[in-house]
Amino acid sequence: MTVAPSEALTPSEYIVHHLGHFSTGHQSKIVDFSIINLDTIFWSVFAGIVGCLLMYLAARKATAGVPGRFQAFVEMVVEMVDDQAKGIVHGDRSFIAPLALTVFIWVALMNSLDFLPVDMFSSLFKLVGLDGIISHHRVVPTADLNGTMGIALGVLVLMLYYSFKIKGIGGFLHELVAAPFGIWLAPANLLLNIIEFAAKTVSLAMRLFGNMYAGELLFLLIALLGSTATAFGFVGHVIAGSIWAIFHILIVLLQAFIFMMLTLVYIGQAHEAH
């Protein structure tokens, strides 16, 4: 959702301000592991705790009789994820199906933070006198490439884990150098497989980041439209904000579903031999 931006900032300054992170330092390089985006970590953990709490409440209040609305919704989501896991992963799914459910709910909740008003926290910090300490703050962890790359790296670790577990160390190493062109082209096979793992990880992170970053940026542009001192600006702000918020619901859920599906696909591929 959007609210009108402060009149003290120009449009470009407003966008730059809202795209800045509350971090441990100023990042001047593309890659700098010494800087931590504290807002991304906080809201990622927050969404994870909320997701665990919701699942705990659903399991605790589950009944064998006619389910309530909340239980029916949770059962529908669980059944949907389990059906997808059955169709993709051929093997033991006792850990993978709950993992996919966790990924879907966690990513969906993190994406849903984009519906909070863009100026809510900056106004709140200013109200309580913390604007001098927390000068920048971003709420959506999935609109930060660091956040999505962290999740994607977790999926990469699981891909490697199941590759070793299912195929054994020898079988996995042999596949790295022998597939797809045969052992005689071992260097080329190894290079291609390394590129494949890297491409899966980067594309998984970039897809989610790109969609959520674009959605966040569009909310900021709509907020700027509402800051114009005209009736058209106000009406356009309300109409455009409402339409985009409704459409963004689909994006939020779709991106969570795609991330969950790709996680299943990549882990499922680890169960199969070339």
mmCIF file of C-alpha atoms in Angstrom:
data_model
loop_
_atom_site.group_PDB
_atom_site.id
_atom_site.type_symbol
_atom_site.label_atom_id
_atom_site.label_comp_id
_atom_site.label_asym_id
_atom_site.label_seq_id
_atom_site.Cartn_x
_atom_site.Cartn_y
_atom_site.Cartn_z
ATOM 1 C CA MET A 1 0.000 0.000 0.000
ATOM 2 C CA THR A 2 1.047 3.597 -0.408
ATOM 3 C CA VAL A 3 0.805 6.915 1.355
ATOM 4 C CA ALA A 4 1.907 10.345 0.227
ATOM 5 C CA PRO A 5 5.665 10.969 0.605
ATOM 6 C CA SER A 6 7.168 13.777 2.605
ATOM 7 C CA GLU A 7 7.237 17.107 0.790
ATOM 8 C CA ALA A 8 10.791 17.750 2.056
ATOM 9 C CA LEU A 9 12.249 15.278 -0.432
ATOM 10 C CA THR A 10 12.408 15.494 -4.202
ATOM 11 C CA PRO A 11 11.001 12.476 -6.094
ATOM 12 C CA SER A 12 14.461 11.060 -6.786
ATOM 13 C CA GLU A 13 15.572 11.600 -3.181
ATOM 14 C CA TYR A 14 12.367 9.992 -1.934
ATOM 15 C CA ILE A 15 12.918 6.828 -3.981
ATOM 16 C CA VAL A 16 16.616 6.616 -3.114
ATOM 17 C CA HIS A 17 15.783 7.070 0.572
ATOM 18 C CA HIS A 18 13.164 4.310 0.573
ATOM 19 C CA LEU A 19 15.448 1.910 -1.299
ATOM 20 C CA GLY A 20 18.198 2.314 1.300
ATOM 21 C CA HIS A 21 18.796 -0.302 3.992
ATOM 22 C CA PHE A 22 19.328 -0.027 7.719
ATOM 23 C CA SER A 23 22.735 -1.703 7.662
ATOM 24 C CA THR A 24 25.998 -1.882 9.560
ATOM 25 C CA GLY A 25 27.757 0.368 7.042
ATOM 26 C CA HIS A 26 27.664 2.042 3.659
ATOM 27 C CA GLN A 27 28.138 -0.340 0.729
ATOM 28 C CA SER A 28 30.368 1.135 -1.966
ATOM 29 C CA LYS A 29 31.195 -2.119 -3.769
ATOM 30 C CA ILE A 30 28.963 -4.603 -5.564
ATOM 31 C CA VAL A 31 30.013 -7.381 -3.182
ATOM 32 C CA ASP A 32 30.880 -6.537 0.420
ATOM 33 C CA PHE A 33 30.386 -9.299 2.975
ATOM 34 C CA SER A 34 31.374 -7.011 5.856
ATOM 35 C CA ILE A 35 28.052 -5.131 5.620
ATOM 36 C CA ILE A 36 24.861 -6.641 7.003
ATOM 37 C CA ASN A 37 21.379 -5.363 6.143
ATOM 38 C CA LEU A 38 19.794 -5.539 9.573
ATOM 39 C CA ASP A 39 16.278 -4.812 8.316
ATOM 40 C CA THR A 40 16.406 -7.740 5.898
ATOM 41 C CA ILE A 41 17.519 -10.109 8.644
ATOM 42 C CA PHE A 42 14.920 -8.831 11.112
ATOM 43 C CA TRP A 43 11.942 -9.118 8.771
ATOM 44 C CA SER A 44 13.099 -12.487 7.415
ATOM 45 C CA VAL A 45 13.205 -13.870 10.957
ATOM 46 C CA PHE A 46 9.918 -12.152 11.775
ATOM 47 C CA ALA A 47 8.178 -13.750 8.771
ATOM 48 C CA GLY A 48 9.669 -17.132 9.693
ATOM 49 C CA ILE A 49 8.400 -16.891 13.272
ATOM 50 C CA VAL A 50 4.928 -15.840 12.112
ATOM 51 C CA GLY A 51 4.853 -18.742 9.626
ATOM 52 C CA CYS A 52 5.873 -21.258 12.305
ATOM 53 C CA LEU A 53 3.283 -19.829 14.691
ATOM 54 C CA LEU A 54 0.515 -20.089 12.108
ATOM 55 C CA MET A 55 1.390 -23.709 11.324
ATOM 56 C CA TYR A 56 1.601 -24.519 15.027
ATOM 57 C CA LEU A 57 -1.831 -23.029 15.667
ATOM 58 C CA ALA A 58 -3.269 -24.907 12.686
ATOM 59 C CA ALA A 59 -1.833 -28.223 13.912
ATOM 60 C CA ARG A 60 -2.914 -27.590 17.498
ATOM 61 C CA LYS A 61 -6.503 -26.717 16.588
ATOM 62 C CA ALA A 62 -6.894 -29.404 13.911
ATOM 63 C CA THR A 63 -9.980 -31.575 14.344
ATOM 64 C CA ALA A 64 -11.155 -34.755 12.687
ATOM 65 C CA GLY A 65 -14.618 -33.356 12.174
ATOM 66 C CA VAL A 66 -15.756 -30.516 9.958
ATOM 67 C CA PRO A 67 -12.773 -28.135 9.743
ATOM 68 C CA GLY A 68 -13.020 -24.416 10.291
ATOM 69 C CA ARG A 69 -12.022 -21.893 7.645
ATOM 70 C CA PHE A 70 -8.435 -21.560 8.856
ATOM 71 C CA GLN A 71 -7.931 -25.314 9.106
ATOM 72 C CA ALA A 72 -9.520 -25.855 5.687
ATOM 73 C CA PHE A 73 -7.223 -23.247 4.134
ATOM 74 C CA VAL A 74 -4.105 -24.753 5.716
ATOM 75 C CA GLU A 75 -5.134 -28.268 4.660
ATOM 76 C CA MET A 76 -5.654 -27.034 1.110
ATOM 77 C CA VAL A 77 -2.157 -25.499 1.030
ATOM 78 C CA VAL A 78 -0.553 -28.603 2.555
ATOM 79 C CA GLU A 79 -2.328 -30.891 0.091
ATOM 80 C CA MET A 80 -1.309 -28.680 -2.839
ATOM 81 C CA VAL A 81 2.349 -28.704 -1.835
ATOM 82 C CA ASP A 82 2.321 -32.447 -1.126
ATOM 83 C CA ASP A 83 0.797 -33.186 -4.544
ATOM 84 C CA GLN A 84 3.510 -31.131 -6.234
ATOM 85 C CA ALA A 85 6.208 -32.931 -4.233
ATOM 86 C CA LYS A 86 4.806 -36.330 -5.229
ATOM 87 C CA GLY A 87 4.863 -35.440 -8.900
ATOM 88 C CA ILE A 88 8.402 -34.036 -8.894
ATOM 89 C CA VAL A 89 10.479 -35.867 -6.290
ATOM 90 C CA HIS A 90 10.745 -39.624 -6.742
ATOM 91 C CA GLY A 91 11.973 -40.888 -3.431
ATOM 92 C CA ASP A 92 11.637 -40.235 0.282
ATOM 93 C CA ARG A 93 9.621 -37.036 0.720
ATOM 94 C CA SER A 94 9.345 -37.107 4.510
ATOM 95 C CA PHE A 95 11.635 -34.063 4.733
ATOM 96 C CA ILE A 96 11.265 -32.543 1.274
ATOM 97 C CA ALA A 97 7.484 -31.986 1.339
ATOM 98 C CA PRO A 98 7.559 -30.121 4.687
ATOM 99 C CA LEU A 99 10.575 -28.194 3.387
ATOM 100 C CA ALA A 100 8.615 -27.093 0.314
ATOM 101 C CA LEU A 101 5.676 -26.087 2.518
ATOM 102 C CA THR A 102 8.017 -24.051 4.716
ATOM 103 C CA VAL A 103 9.554 -22.324 1.697
ATOM 104 C CA PHE A 104 6.158 -21.468 0.229
ATOM 105 C CA ILE A 105 4.718 -20.012 3.437
ATOM 106 C CA TRP A 106 7.937 -18.196 4.388
ATOM 107 C CA VAL A 107 8.414 -16.576 0.980
ATOM 108 C CA ALA A 108 4.713 -15.698 0.732
ATOM 109 C CA LEU A 109 4.799 -13.971 4.126
ATOM 110 C CA MET A 110 7.976 -12.056 3.270
ATOM 111 C CA ASN A 111 6.440 -10.969 -0.032
ATOM 112 C CA SER A 112 3.239 -9.908 1.742
ATOM 113 C CA LEU A 113 5.155 -7.305 3.741
ATOM 114 C CA ASP A 114 5.097 -5.253 0.537
ATOM 115 C CA PHE A 115 1.459 -4.372 1.294
ATOM 116 C CA LEU A 116 2.467 -2.259 4.289
ATOM 117 C CA PRO A 117 2.352 1.516 3.615
ATOM 118 C CA VAL A 118 5.686 2.638 2.193
ATOM 119 C CA ASP A 119 6.021 5.535 4.660
ATOM 120 C CA MET A 120 4.700 3.732 7.728
ATOM 121 C CA PHE A 121 7.997 2.939 9.411
ATOM 122 C CA SER A 122 9.770 6.174 8.499
ATOM 123 C CA SER A 123 6.828 8.090 10.026
ATOM 124 C CA LEU A 124 6.842 5.796 13.067
ATOM 125 C CA PHE A 125 10.570 6.217 13.659
ATOM 126 C CA LYS A 126 10.206 9.974 13.326
ATOM 127 C CA LEU A 127 7.303 9.942 15.791
ATOM 128 C CA VAL A 128 9.290 8.098 18.480
ATOM 129 C CA GLY A 129 12.516 10.007 17.797
ATOM 130 C CA LEU A 130 14.484 7.165 16.190
ATOM 131 C CA ASP A 131 14.780 8.730 12.729
ATOM 132 C CA GLY A 132 18.304 9.889 13.557
ATOM 133 C CA ILE A 133 19.342 6.312 14.366
ATOM 134 C CA ILE A 134 17.302 4.419 11.781
ATOM 135 C CA SER A 135 17.522 6.788 8.832
ATOM 136 C CA HIS A 136 16.751 4.072 6.258
ATOM 137 C CA HIS A 137 14.549 1.013 6.534
ATOM 138 C CA ARG A 138 13.224 -1.513 4.019
ATOM 139 C CA VAL A 139 10.565 -3.984 5.056
ATOM 140 C CA VAL A 140 10.468 -6.538 2.214
ATOM 141 C CA PRO A 141 13.351 -9.045 2.581
ATOM 142 C CA THR A 142 12.710 -10.543 -0.857
ATOM 143 C CA ALA A 143 13.223 -7.125 -2.475
ATOM 144 C CA ASP A 144 16.828 -7.342 -1.253
ATOM 145 C CA LEU A 145 19.117 -9.479 -3.409
ATOM 146 C CA ASN A 146 21.059 -10.448 -0.286
ATOM 147 C CA GLY A 147 17.915 -12.012 1.157
ATOM 148 C CA THR A 148 16.893 -13.985 -1.919
ATOM 149 C CA MET A 149 20.484 -15.073 -2.570
ATOM 150 C CA GLY A 150 20.699 -16.389 0.981
ATOM 151 C CA ILE A 151 17.604 -18.558 0.448
ATOM 152 C CA ALA A 152 18.913 -19.707 -2.941
ATOM 153 C CA LEU A 153 22.242 -20.701 -1.392
ATOM 154 C CA GLY A 154 20.294 -22.764 1.133
ATOM 155 C CA VAL A 155 18.596 -24.557 -1.768
ATOM 156 C CA LEU A 156 22.023 -25.128 -3.361
ATOM 157 C CA VAL A 157 23.263 -26.762 -0.149
ATOM 158 C CA LEU A 158 20.232 -29.067 -0.193
ATOM 159 C CA MET A 159 20.851 -29.932 -3.855
ATOM 160 C CA LEU A 160 24.438 -30.926 -3.068
ATOM 161 C CA TYR A 161 23.367 -32.783 0.086
ATOM 162 C CA TYR A 162 20.818 -34.938 -1.713
ATOM 163 C CA SER A 163 23.197 -35.499 -4.616
ATOM 164 C CA PHE A 164 25.729 -36.975 -2.186
ATOM 165 C CA LYS A 165 23.065 -38.833 -0.209
ATOM 166 C CA ILE A 166 21.299 -40.457 -3.161
ATOM 167 C CA LYS A 167 24.263 -41.104 -5.469
ATOM 168 C CA GLY A 168 27.088 -41.410 -2.974
ATOM 169 C CA ILE A 169 30.309 -39.431 -3.115
ATOM 170 C CA GLY A 170 31.737 -41.561 -5.899
ATOM 171 C CA GLY A 171 28.574 -41.513 -7.963
ATOM 172 C CA PHE A 172 28.141 -37.759 -7.649
ATOM 173 C CA LEU A 173 31.766 -36.993 -8.521
ATOM 174 C CA HIS A 174 31.590 -39.386 -11.476
ATOM 175 C CA GLU A 175 28.443 -37.636 -12.699
ATOM 176 C CA LEU A 176 30.174 -34.263 -12.454
ATOM 177 C CA VAL A 177 32.957 -35.307 -14.817
ATOM 178 C CA ALA A 178 31.117 -37.857 -17.009
ATOM 179 C CA ALA A 179 27.762 -36.198 -17.752
ATOM 180 C CA PRO A 180 26.545 -35.231 -20.254
ATOM 181 C CA PHE A 181 29.267 -35.892 -22.871
ATOM 182 C CA GLY A 182 31.085 -38.883 -21.409
ATOM 183 C CA ILE A 183 34.230 -39.308 -19.352
ATOM 184 C CA TRP A 184 36.495 -38.424 -22.294
ATOM 185 C CA LEU A 185 35.324 -34.820 -22.079
ATOM 186 C CA ALA A 186 35.703 -34.614 -18.301
ATOM 187 C CA PRO A 187 36.955 -30.984 -18.148
ATOM 188 C CA ALA A 188 34.075 -29.740 -20.293
ATOM 189 C CA ASN A 189 31.557 -31.778 -18.283
ATOM 190 C CA LEU A 190 32.882 -30.442 -14.984
ATOM 191 C CA LEU A 191 32.739 -26.860 -16.226
ATOM 192 C CA LEU A 192 29.188 -27.255 -17.533
ATOM 193 C CA ASN A 193 27.957 -28.827 -14.294
ATOM 194 C CA ILE A 194 29.528 -26.090 -12.182
ATOM 195 C CA ILE A 195 27.901 -23.474 -14.428
ATOM 196 C CA GLU A 196 24.578 -25.311 -14.115
ATOM 197 C CA PHE A 197 24.664 -25.255 -10.307
ATOM 198 C CA ALA A 198 25.663 -21.581 -10.327
ATOM 199 C CA ALA A 199 22.973 -20.681 -12.876
ATOM 200 C CA LYS A 200 20.253 -22.435 -10.864
ATOM 201 C CA THR A 201 21.241 -20.595 -7.704
ATOM 202 C CA VAL A 202 21.589 -17.151 -9.287
ATOM 203 C CA SER A 203 18.409 -17.436 -11.371
ATOM 204 C CA LEU A 204 16.420 -18.622 -8.349
ATOM 205 C CA ALA A 205 17.533 -15.577 -6.370
ATOM 206 C CA MET A 206 17.288 -13.053 -9.202
ATOM 207 C CA ARG A 207 13.786 -14.094 -10.290
ATOM 208 C CA LEU A 208 12.260 -13.512 -6.858
ATOM 209 C CA PHE A 209 14.310 -10.372 -6.215
ATOM 210 C CA GLY A 210 13.499 -8.817 -9.591
ATOM 211 C CA ASN A 211 9.756 -9.257 -9.272
ATOM 212 C CA MET A 212 9.539 -8.007 -5.687
ATOM 213 C CA TYR A 213 11.921 -5.098 -6.297
ATOM 214 C CA ALA A 214 9.837 -3.989 -9.274
ATOM 215 C CA GLY A 215 6.659 -4.228 -7.199
ATOM 216 C CA GLU A 216 8.192 -2.176 -4.397
ATOM 217 C CA LEU A 217 9.417 0.445 -6.859
ATOM 218 C CA LEU A 218 5.976 0.736 -8.434
ATOM 219 C CA PHE A 219 4.404 1.328 -5.015
ATOM 220 C CA LEU A 220 6.884 4.176 -4.497
ATOM 221 C CA LEU A 221 6.001 5.702 -7.865
ATOM 222 C CA ILE A 222 2.305 5.507 -7.017
ATOM 223 C CA ALA A 223 3.034 7.223 -3.695
ATOM 224 C CA LEU A 224 4.768 10.006 -5.602
ATOM 225 C CA LEU A 225 1.662 10.378 -7.760
ATOM 226 C CA GLY A 226 -0.370 10.960 -4.626
ATOM 227 C CA SER A 227 1.998 13.708 -3.483
ATOM 228 C CA THR A 228 1.010 16.014 -6.363
ATOM 229 C CA ALA A 229 -1.265 18.786 -5.106
ATOM 230 C CA THR A 230 -4.021 18.146 -7.651
ATOM 231 C CA ALA A 231 -7.288 16.259 -7.652
ATOM 232 C CA PHE A 232 -6.002 14.104 -10.499
ATOM 233 C CA GLY A 233 -2.949 13.146 -8.470
ATOM 234 C CA PHE A 234 -5.025 12.103 -5.458
ATOM 235 C CA VAL A 235 -7.606 10.189 -7.508
ATOM 236 C CA GLY A 236 -4.895 8.591 -9.616
ATOM 237 C CA HIS A 237 -3.017 7.646 -6.464
ATOM 238 C CA VAL A 238 -6.061 5.924 -4.962
ATOM 239 C CA ILE A 239 -7.112 4.163 -8.170
ATOM 240 C CA ALA A 240 -3.625 3.107 -9.259
ATOM 241 C CA GLY A 241 -2.668 2.073 -5.725
ATOM 242 C CA SER A 242 -5.805 -0.033 -5.310
ATOM 243 C CA ILE A 243 -5.461 -1.725 -8.704
ATOM 244 C CA TRP A 244 -1.774 -2.461 -8.213
ATOM 245 C CA ALA A 245 -2.330 -3.748 -4.661
ATOM 246 C CA ILE A 246 -4.981 -6.189 -5.906
ATOM 247 C CA PHE A 247 -2.800 -7.324 -8.806
ATOM 248 C CA HIS A 248 0.204 -7.572 -6.480
ATOM 249 C CA ILE A 249 -1.615 -10.222 -4.446
ATOM 250 C CA LEU A 250 -1.264 -12.517 -7.447
ATOM 251 C CA ILE A 251 2.424 -11.658 -7.809
ATOM 252 C CA VAL A 252 3.114 -12.279 -4.124
ATOM 253 C CA LEU A 253 1.542 -15.733 -4.174
ATOM 254 C CA LEU A 254 2.788 -16.631 -7.653
ATOM 255 C CA GLN A 255 6.412 -15.820 -6.816
ATOM 256 C CA ALA A 256 6.193 -17.889 -3.626
ATOM 257 C CA PHE A 257 4.716 -20.781 -5.627
ATOM 258 C CA ILE A 258 7.390 -20.526 -8.338
ATOM 259 C CA PHE A 259 10.187 -20.435 -5.773
ATOM 260 C CA MET A 260 8.713 -23.485 -4.039
ATOM 261 C CA MET A 261 8.297 -25.357 -7.334
ATOM 262 C CA LEU A 262 11.857 -24.631 -8.470
ATOM 263 C CA THR A 263 13.133 -25.790 -5.084
ATOM 264 C CA LEU A 264 11.294 -29.083 -5.592
ATOM 265 C CA VAL A 265 12.546 -29.385 -9.177
ATOM 266 C CA TYR A 266 16.178 -28.789 -8.244
ATOM 267 C CA ILE A 267 16.059 -31.200 -5.300
ATOM 268 C CA GLY A 268 14.172 -33.694 -7.469
ATOM 269 C CA GLN A 269 16.941 -33.529 -10.067
ATOM 270 C CA ALA A 270 19.412 -34.461 -7.338
ATOM 271 C CA HIS A 271 17.503 -37.747 -6.993
ATOM 272 C CA GLU A 272 17.956 -38.591 -10.661
ATOM 273 C CA ALA A 273 21.035 -39.737 -12.523
ATOM 274 C CA HIS A 274 22.045 -38.475 -15.955
#
